[in-house]
Tab-separated table of C-alpha atoms in Angstrom:
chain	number	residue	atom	x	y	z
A	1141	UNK	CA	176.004	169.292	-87.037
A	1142	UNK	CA	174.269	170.706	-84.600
A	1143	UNK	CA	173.613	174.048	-85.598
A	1144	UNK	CA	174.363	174.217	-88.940
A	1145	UNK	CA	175.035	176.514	-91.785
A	1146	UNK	CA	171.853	176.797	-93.984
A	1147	UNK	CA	171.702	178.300	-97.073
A	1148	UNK	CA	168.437	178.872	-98.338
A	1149	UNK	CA	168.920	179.793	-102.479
A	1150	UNK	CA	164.933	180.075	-103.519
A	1151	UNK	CA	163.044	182.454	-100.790
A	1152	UNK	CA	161.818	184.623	-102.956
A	1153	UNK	CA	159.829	181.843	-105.112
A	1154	UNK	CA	158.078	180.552	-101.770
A	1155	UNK	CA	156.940	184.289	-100.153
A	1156	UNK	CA	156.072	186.842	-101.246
A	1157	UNK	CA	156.698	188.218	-97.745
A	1158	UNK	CA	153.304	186.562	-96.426
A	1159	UNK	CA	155.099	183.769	-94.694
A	1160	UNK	CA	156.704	182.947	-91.523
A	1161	UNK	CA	160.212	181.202	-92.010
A	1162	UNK	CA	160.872	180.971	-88.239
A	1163	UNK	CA	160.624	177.137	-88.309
A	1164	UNK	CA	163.916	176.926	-90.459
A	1165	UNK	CA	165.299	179.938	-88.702
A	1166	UNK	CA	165.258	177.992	-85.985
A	1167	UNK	CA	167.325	175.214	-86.888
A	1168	UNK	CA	170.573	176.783	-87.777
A	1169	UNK	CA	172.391	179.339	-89.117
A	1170	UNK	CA	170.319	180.706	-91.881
A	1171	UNK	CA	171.625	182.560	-95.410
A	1172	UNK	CA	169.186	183.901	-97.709
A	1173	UNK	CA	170.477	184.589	-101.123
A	1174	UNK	CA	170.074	183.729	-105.029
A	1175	UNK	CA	166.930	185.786	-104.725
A	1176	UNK	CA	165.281	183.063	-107.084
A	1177	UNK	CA	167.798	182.151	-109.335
A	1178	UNK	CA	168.123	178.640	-110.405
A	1179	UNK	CA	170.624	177.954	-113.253
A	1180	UNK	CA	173.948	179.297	-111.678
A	1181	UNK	CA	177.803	179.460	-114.193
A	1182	UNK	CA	180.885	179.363	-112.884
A	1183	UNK	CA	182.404	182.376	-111.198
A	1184	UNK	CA	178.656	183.352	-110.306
A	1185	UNK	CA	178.114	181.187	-107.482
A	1186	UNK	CA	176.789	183.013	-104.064
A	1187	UNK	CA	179.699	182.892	-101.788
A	1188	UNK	CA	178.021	181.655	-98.469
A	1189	UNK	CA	177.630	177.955	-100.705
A	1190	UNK	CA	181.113	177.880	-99.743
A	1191	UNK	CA	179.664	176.918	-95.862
A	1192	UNK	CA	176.547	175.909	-96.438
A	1193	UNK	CA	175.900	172.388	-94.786
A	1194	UNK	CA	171.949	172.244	-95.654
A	1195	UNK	CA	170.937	173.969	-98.676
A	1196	UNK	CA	166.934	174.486	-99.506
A	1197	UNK	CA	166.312	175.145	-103.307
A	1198	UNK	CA	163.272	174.004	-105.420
A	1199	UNK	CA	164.463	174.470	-108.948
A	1200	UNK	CA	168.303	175.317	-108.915
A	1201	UNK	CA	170.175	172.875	-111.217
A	1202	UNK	CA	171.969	170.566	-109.164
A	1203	UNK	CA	175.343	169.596	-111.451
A	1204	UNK	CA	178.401	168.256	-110.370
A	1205	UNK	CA	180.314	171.960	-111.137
A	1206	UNK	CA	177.643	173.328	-108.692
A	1207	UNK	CA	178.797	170.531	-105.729
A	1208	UNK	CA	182.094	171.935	-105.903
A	1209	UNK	CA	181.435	174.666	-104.356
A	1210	UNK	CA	179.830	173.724	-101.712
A	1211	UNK	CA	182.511	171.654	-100.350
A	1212	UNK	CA	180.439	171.448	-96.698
A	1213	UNK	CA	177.126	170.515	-98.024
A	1214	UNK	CA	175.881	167.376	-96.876
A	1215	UNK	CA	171.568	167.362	-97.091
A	1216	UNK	CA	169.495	169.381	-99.931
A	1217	UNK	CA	166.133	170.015	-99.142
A	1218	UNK	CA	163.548	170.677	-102.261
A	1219	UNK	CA	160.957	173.247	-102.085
A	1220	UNK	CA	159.050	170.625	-104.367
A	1221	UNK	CA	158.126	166.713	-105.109
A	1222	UNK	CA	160.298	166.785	-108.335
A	1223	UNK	CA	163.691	166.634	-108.067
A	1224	UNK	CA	164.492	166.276	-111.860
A	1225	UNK	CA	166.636	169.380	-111.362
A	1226	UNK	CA	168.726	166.730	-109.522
A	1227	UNK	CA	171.775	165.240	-111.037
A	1228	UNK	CA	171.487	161.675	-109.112
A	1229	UNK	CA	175.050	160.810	-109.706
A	1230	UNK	CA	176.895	163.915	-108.290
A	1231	UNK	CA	175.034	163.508	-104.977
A	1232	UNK	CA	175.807	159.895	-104.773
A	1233	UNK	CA	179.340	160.758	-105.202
A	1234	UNK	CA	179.355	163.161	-102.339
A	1235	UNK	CA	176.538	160.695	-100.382
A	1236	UNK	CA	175.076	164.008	-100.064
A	1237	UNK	CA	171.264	163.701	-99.087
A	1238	UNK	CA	168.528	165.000	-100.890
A	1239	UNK	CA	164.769	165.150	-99.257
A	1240	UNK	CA	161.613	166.139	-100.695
A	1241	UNK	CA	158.190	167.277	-99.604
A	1242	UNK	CA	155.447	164.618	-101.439
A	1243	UNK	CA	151.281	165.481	-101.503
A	1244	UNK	CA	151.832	169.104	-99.706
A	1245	UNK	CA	150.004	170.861	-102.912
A	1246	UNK	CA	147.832	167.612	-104.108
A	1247	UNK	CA	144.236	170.200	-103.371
A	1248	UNK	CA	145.813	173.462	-105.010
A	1249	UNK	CA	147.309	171.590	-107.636
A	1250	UNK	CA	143.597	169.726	-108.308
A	1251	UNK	CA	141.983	173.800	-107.807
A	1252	UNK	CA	144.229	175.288	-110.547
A	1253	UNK	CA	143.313	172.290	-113.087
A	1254	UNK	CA	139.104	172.604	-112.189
A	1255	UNK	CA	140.046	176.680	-112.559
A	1256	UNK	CA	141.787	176.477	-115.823
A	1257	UNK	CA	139.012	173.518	-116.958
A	1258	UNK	CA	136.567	175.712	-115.963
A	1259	UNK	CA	137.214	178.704	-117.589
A	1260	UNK	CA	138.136	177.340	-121.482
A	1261	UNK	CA	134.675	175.346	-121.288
A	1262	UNK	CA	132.399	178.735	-120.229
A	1263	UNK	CA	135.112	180.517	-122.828
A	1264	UNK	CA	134.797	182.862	-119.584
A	1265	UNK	CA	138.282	184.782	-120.921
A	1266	UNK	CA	136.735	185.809	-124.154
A	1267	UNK	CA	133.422	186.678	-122.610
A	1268	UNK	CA	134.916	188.428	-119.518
A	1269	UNK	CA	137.247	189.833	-122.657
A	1270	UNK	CA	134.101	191.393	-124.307
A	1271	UNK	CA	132.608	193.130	-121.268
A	1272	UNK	CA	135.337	195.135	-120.659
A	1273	UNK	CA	135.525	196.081	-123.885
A	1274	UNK	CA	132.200	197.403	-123.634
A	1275	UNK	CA	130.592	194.814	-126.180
A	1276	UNK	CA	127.474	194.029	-123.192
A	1277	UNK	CA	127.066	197.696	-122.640
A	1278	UNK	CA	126.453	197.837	-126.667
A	1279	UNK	CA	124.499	195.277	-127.131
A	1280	UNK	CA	120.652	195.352	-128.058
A	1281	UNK	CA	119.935	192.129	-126.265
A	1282	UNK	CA	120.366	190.937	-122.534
A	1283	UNK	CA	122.827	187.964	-123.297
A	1284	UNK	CA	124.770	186.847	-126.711
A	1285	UNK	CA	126.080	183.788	-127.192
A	1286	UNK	CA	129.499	184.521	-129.108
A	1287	UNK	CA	131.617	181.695	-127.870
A	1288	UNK	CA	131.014	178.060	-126.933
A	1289	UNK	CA	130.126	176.849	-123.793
A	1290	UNK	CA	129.780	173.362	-122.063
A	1291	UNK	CA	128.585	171.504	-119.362
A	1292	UNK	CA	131.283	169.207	-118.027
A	1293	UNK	CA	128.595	166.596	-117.103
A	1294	UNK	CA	128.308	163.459	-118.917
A	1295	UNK	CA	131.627	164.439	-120.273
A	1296	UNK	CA	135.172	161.887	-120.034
A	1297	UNK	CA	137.923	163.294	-118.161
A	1298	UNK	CA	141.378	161.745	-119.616
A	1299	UNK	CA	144.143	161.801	-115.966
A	1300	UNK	CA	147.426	160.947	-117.237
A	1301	UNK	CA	148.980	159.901	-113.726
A	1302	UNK	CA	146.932	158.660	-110.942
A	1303	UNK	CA	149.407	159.934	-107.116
A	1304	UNK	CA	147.576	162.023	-105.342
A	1305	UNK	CA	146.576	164.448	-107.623
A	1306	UNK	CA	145.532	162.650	-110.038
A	1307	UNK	CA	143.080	160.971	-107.380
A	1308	UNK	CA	142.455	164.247	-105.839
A	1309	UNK	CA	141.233	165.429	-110.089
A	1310	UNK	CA	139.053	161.991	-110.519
A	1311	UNK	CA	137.139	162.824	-107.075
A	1312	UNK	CA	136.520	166.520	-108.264
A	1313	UNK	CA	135.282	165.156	-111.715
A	1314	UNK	CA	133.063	162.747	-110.762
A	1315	UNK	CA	131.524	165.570	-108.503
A	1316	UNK	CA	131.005	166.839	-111.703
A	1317	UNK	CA	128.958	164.283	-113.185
A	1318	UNK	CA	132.055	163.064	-115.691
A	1319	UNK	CA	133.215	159.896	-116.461
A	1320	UNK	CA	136.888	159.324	-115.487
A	1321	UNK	CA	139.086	157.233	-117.433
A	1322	UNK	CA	143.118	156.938	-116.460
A	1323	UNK	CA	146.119	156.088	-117.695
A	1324	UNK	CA	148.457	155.632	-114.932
A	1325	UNK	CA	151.805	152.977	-114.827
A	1326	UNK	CA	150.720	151.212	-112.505
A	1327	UNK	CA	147.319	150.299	-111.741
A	1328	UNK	CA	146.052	150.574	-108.158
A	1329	UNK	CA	145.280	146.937	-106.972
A	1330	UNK	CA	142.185	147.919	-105.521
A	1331	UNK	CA	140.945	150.815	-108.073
A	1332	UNK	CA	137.917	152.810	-108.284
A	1333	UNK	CA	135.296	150.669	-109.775
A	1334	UNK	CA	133.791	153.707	-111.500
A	1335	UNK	CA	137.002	154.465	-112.845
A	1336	UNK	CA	138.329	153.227	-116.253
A	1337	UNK	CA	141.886	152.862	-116.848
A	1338	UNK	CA	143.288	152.502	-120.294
A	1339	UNK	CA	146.478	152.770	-122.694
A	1340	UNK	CA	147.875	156.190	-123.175
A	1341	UNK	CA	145.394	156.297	-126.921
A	1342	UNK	CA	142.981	154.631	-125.119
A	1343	UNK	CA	142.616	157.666	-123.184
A	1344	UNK	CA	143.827	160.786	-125.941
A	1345	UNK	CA	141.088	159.071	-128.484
A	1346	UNK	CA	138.111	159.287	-125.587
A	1347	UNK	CA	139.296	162.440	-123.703
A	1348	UNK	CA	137.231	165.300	-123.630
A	1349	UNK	CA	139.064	167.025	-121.137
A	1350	UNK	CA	142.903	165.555	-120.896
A	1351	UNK	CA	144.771	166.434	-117.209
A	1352	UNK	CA	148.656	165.723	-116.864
A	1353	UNK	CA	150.010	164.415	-113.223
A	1354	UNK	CA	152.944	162.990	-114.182
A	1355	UNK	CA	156.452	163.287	-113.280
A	1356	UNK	CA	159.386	164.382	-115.569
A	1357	UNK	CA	161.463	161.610	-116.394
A	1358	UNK	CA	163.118	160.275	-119.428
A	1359	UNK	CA	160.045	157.957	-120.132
A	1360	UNK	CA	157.584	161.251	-120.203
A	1361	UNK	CA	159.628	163.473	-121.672
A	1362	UNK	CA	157.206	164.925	-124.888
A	1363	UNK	CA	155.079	162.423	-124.219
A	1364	UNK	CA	152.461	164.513	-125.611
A	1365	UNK	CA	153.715	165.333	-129.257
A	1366	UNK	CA	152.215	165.846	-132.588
A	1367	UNK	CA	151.570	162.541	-132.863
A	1368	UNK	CA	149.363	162.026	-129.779
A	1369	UNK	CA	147.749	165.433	-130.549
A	1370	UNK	CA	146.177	164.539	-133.551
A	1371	UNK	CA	144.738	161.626	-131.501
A	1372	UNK	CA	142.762	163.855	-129.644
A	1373	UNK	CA	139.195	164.809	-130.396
A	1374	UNK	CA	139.208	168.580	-132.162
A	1375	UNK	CA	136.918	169.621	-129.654
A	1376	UNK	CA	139.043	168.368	-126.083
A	1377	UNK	CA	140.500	170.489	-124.060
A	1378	UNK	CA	144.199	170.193	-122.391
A	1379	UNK	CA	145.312	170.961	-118.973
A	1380	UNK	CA	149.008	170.255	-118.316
A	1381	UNK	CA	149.989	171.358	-114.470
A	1382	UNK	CA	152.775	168.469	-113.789
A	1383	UNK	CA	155.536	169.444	-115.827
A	1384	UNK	CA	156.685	171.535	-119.038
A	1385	UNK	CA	158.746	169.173	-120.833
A	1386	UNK	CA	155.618	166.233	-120.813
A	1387	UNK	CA	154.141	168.024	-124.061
A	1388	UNK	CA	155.961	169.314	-126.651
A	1389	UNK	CA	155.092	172.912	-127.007
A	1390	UNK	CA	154.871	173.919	-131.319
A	1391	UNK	CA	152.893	170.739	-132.024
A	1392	UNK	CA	149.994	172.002	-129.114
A	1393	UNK	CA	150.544	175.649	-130.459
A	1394	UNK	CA	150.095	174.423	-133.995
A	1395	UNK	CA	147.487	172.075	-133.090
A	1396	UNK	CA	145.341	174.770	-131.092
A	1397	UNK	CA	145.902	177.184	-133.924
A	1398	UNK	CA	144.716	174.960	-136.504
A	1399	UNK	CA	141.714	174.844	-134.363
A	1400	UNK	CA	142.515	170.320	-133.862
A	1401	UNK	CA	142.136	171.004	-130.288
A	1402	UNK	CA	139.672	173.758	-128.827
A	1403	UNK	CA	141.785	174.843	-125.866
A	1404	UNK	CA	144.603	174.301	-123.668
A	1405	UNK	CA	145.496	175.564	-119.750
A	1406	UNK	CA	148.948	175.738	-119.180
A	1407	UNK	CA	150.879	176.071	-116.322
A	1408	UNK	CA	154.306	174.339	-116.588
A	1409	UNK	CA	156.754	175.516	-119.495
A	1410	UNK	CA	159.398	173.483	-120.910
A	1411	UNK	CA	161.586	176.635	-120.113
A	1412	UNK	CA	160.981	178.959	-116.756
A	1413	UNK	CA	160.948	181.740	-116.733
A	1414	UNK	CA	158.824	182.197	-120.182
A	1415	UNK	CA	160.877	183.129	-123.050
A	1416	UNK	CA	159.241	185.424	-125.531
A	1417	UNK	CA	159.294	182.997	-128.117
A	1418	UNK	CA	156.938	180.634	-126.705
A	1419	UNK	CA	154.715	179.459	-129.192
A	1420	UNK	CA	152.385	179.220	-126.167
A	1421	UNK	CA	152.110	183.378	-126.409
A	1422	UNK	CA	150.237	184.025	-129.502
A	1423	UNK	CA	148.312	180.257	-129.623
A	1424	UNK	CA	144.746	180.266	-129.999
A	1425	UNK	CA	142.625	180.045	-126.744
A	1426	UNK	CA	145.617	178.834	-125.068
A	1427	UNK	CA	145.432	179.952	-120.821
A	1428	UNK	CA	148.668	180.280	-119.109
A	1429	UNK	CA	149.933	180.593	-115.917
A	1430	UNK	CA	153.488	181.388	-114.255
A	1431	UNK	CA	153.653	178.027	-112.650
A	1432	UNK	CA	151.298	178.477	-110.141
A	1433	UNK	CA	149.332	175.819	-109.694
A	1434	UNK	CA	151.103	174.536	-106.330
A	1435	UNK	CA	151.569	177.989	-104.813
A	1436	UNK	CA	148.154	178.449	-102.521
A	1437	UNK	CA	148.866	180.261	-99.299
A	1438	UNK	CA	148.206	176.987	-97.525
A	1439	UNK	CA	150.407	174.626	-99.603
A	1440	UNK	CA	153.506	176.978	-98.999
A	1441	UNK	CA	152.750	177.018	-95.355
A	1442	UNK	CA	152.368	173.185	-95.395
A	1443	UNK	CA	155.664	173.233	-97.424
A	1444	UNK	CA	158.066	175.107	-95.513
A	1445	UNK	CA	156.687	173.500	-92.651
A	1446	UNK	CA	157.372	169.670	-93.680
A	1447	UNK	CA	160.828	171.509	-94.889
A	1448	UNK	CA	161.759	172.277	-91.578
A	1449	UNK	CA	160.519	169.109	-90.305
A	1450	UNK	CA	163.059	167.185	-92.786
A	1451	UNK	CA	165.970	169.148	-91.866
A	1452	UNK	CA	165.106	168.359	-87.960
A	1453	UNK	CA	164.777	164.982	-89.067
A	1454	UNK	CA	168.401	164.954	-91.123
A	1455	UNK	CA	170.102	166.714	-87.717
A	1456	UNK	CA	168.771	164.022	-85.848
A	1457	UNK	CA	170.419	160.808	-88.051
A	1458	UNK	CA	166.933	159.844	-89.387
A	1459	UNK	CA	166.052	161.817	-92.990
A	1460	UNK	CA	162.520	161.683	-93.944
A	1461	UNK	CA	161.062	162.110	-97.562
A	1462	UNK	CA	164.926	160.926	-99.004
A	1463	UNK	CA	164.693	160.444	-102.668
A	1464	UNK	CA	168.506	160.131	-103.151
């Protein structure tokens, strides 16, 4: 395979025209197409899967119908760490290989969860809210002090997951002057000594802030339900950048509209696009964000970059970063 047929299916999610795809262009034959897409039917598929040897996707659903028709593939390379879009089986079958890029987004990823942390404990939506609405300019005094704020020293910081952004989060909160307590699978053998790790209520019951850096798998799928909500203090906060389908959606909505939890940032739905009936839309001080959190300028760079490199690497007999 030395110059191969690549089909690249997810382009548009990874530029928006501000990067340089010359690295891949370089290493084959290279078909754009898909323009995003990522849950394909039958008798929809792009033609040029037909030839592709190496396809590049992030979240297309991998399925055994979608294999067959791509007859010459024989290496996928994710735009992503997760590969839960990845049906394990109908690779094997094919002994198709499937790479991945691991820690290229571990800073932007920790940014997003100090921005959306941040801005629910100034309440800096509803006060930015008010001064556009002219509430400042009608006010008889030089400040007001409508909505809560909070200093996030002396505060605990709950990190469900402890790779590298969960690390990356306990080093920006202890900058912060909070206390850091984790619940991870597997303990580090030589921890943090300042850290505290605990059981998954250990850490809901003491939270004040809770971060999720988990994968999705069957074991953390709505991990964070009703149940585990209501073992939450009313006045925590909940920041969930890993992965929609780790908290179950109406139990937060319901939660934050009751007013049992005083805020949530969101950036990971358990359906992507957003569908309108996301309970997320009309819950009370709930943030969202269109799944952002990895997409810096520099992460994509570093992305497509180590994307290239594991396609080389593939070409060459020796895959990197192969998760199946």
């Amino acid at each position: 395979m030395k110059h191969p047929n690549i089909v690249f299916l997810e382009r548009d999610t990874v530029t928006a025209g501000d990067m340089d795809l010359s690295c891949i262009e370089a290493l084959g034959d290279v078909t754009y197409c898909g323009n995003g897409r990522t849950d394909w039917k039958k008798g929809e598929f792009p033609a040029p899967l037909r030839d592709a040897e190496v396809l590049i996707l992030n979240k297309t659903k991998i399925t055994r119908e979608f294999l067959e028709e791509c007859p010459s593939l024989r290496c996928i390379c994710l735009l992503a760490t997760g590969y839960n879009n990845i049906t394990p089986e109908a690779v094997k079958e094919r002994d198709i290989t499937v790479c991945n890029v691991p820690g290229y987004s571990t800073d932007a990823v920790a940014q997003l969860t100090f921005g959306l942390l941040l801005q629910l404990s100034a309440s800096l939506p509803q006060y930015e809210t008010s001064v556009r609405e002219g509430i400042w300019c009608a006010s008889t005094r030089y400040t007001y002090l409508s909505w809560p704020i909070h200093e996030l020293a002396g505060k605990t910081l709950g990190i469900v997951g402890y790779g590298s952004i969960g690390r990356k989060v306990a080093e920006i909160g202890k900058v912060f002057g909070m206390k850091i307590m984790v619940h991870t699978r597997t303990v580090p053998a030589e921890a943090d000594p300042s850290v505290t790790f605990g059981t998954l209520e250990e850490v809901l019951r003491e939270a004040d802030a809770l971060t999720l850096h988990c994968p999705l798998t069957p074991q953390t799928q709505g991990m964070i339900g009703r149940e585990q909500l209501a073992l939450m203090k009313p006045t925590a906060f909940l920041i969930n950048t890993s992965r929609g389908g780790v908290v179950e959606e109406q139990p937060l909505a319901d939660a934050l509209n009751a007013g049992r939890l005083a805020g949530a940032g969101i950036d990971v739905l358990e359906t992507e696009p957003m569908p309108s009936s996301c309970p997320y839309r009309t819950a009370r001080n709930c943030l969202v964000t269109p799944h952002i959190a990895w997409a810096a300028y520099e992460s994509r760079a570093r992305l497509l970059k180590e994307v290239a490199e594991n396609i080389s690497a593939f070409l060459a007999g020796s895959p990197r970063n192969r998760v199946l």
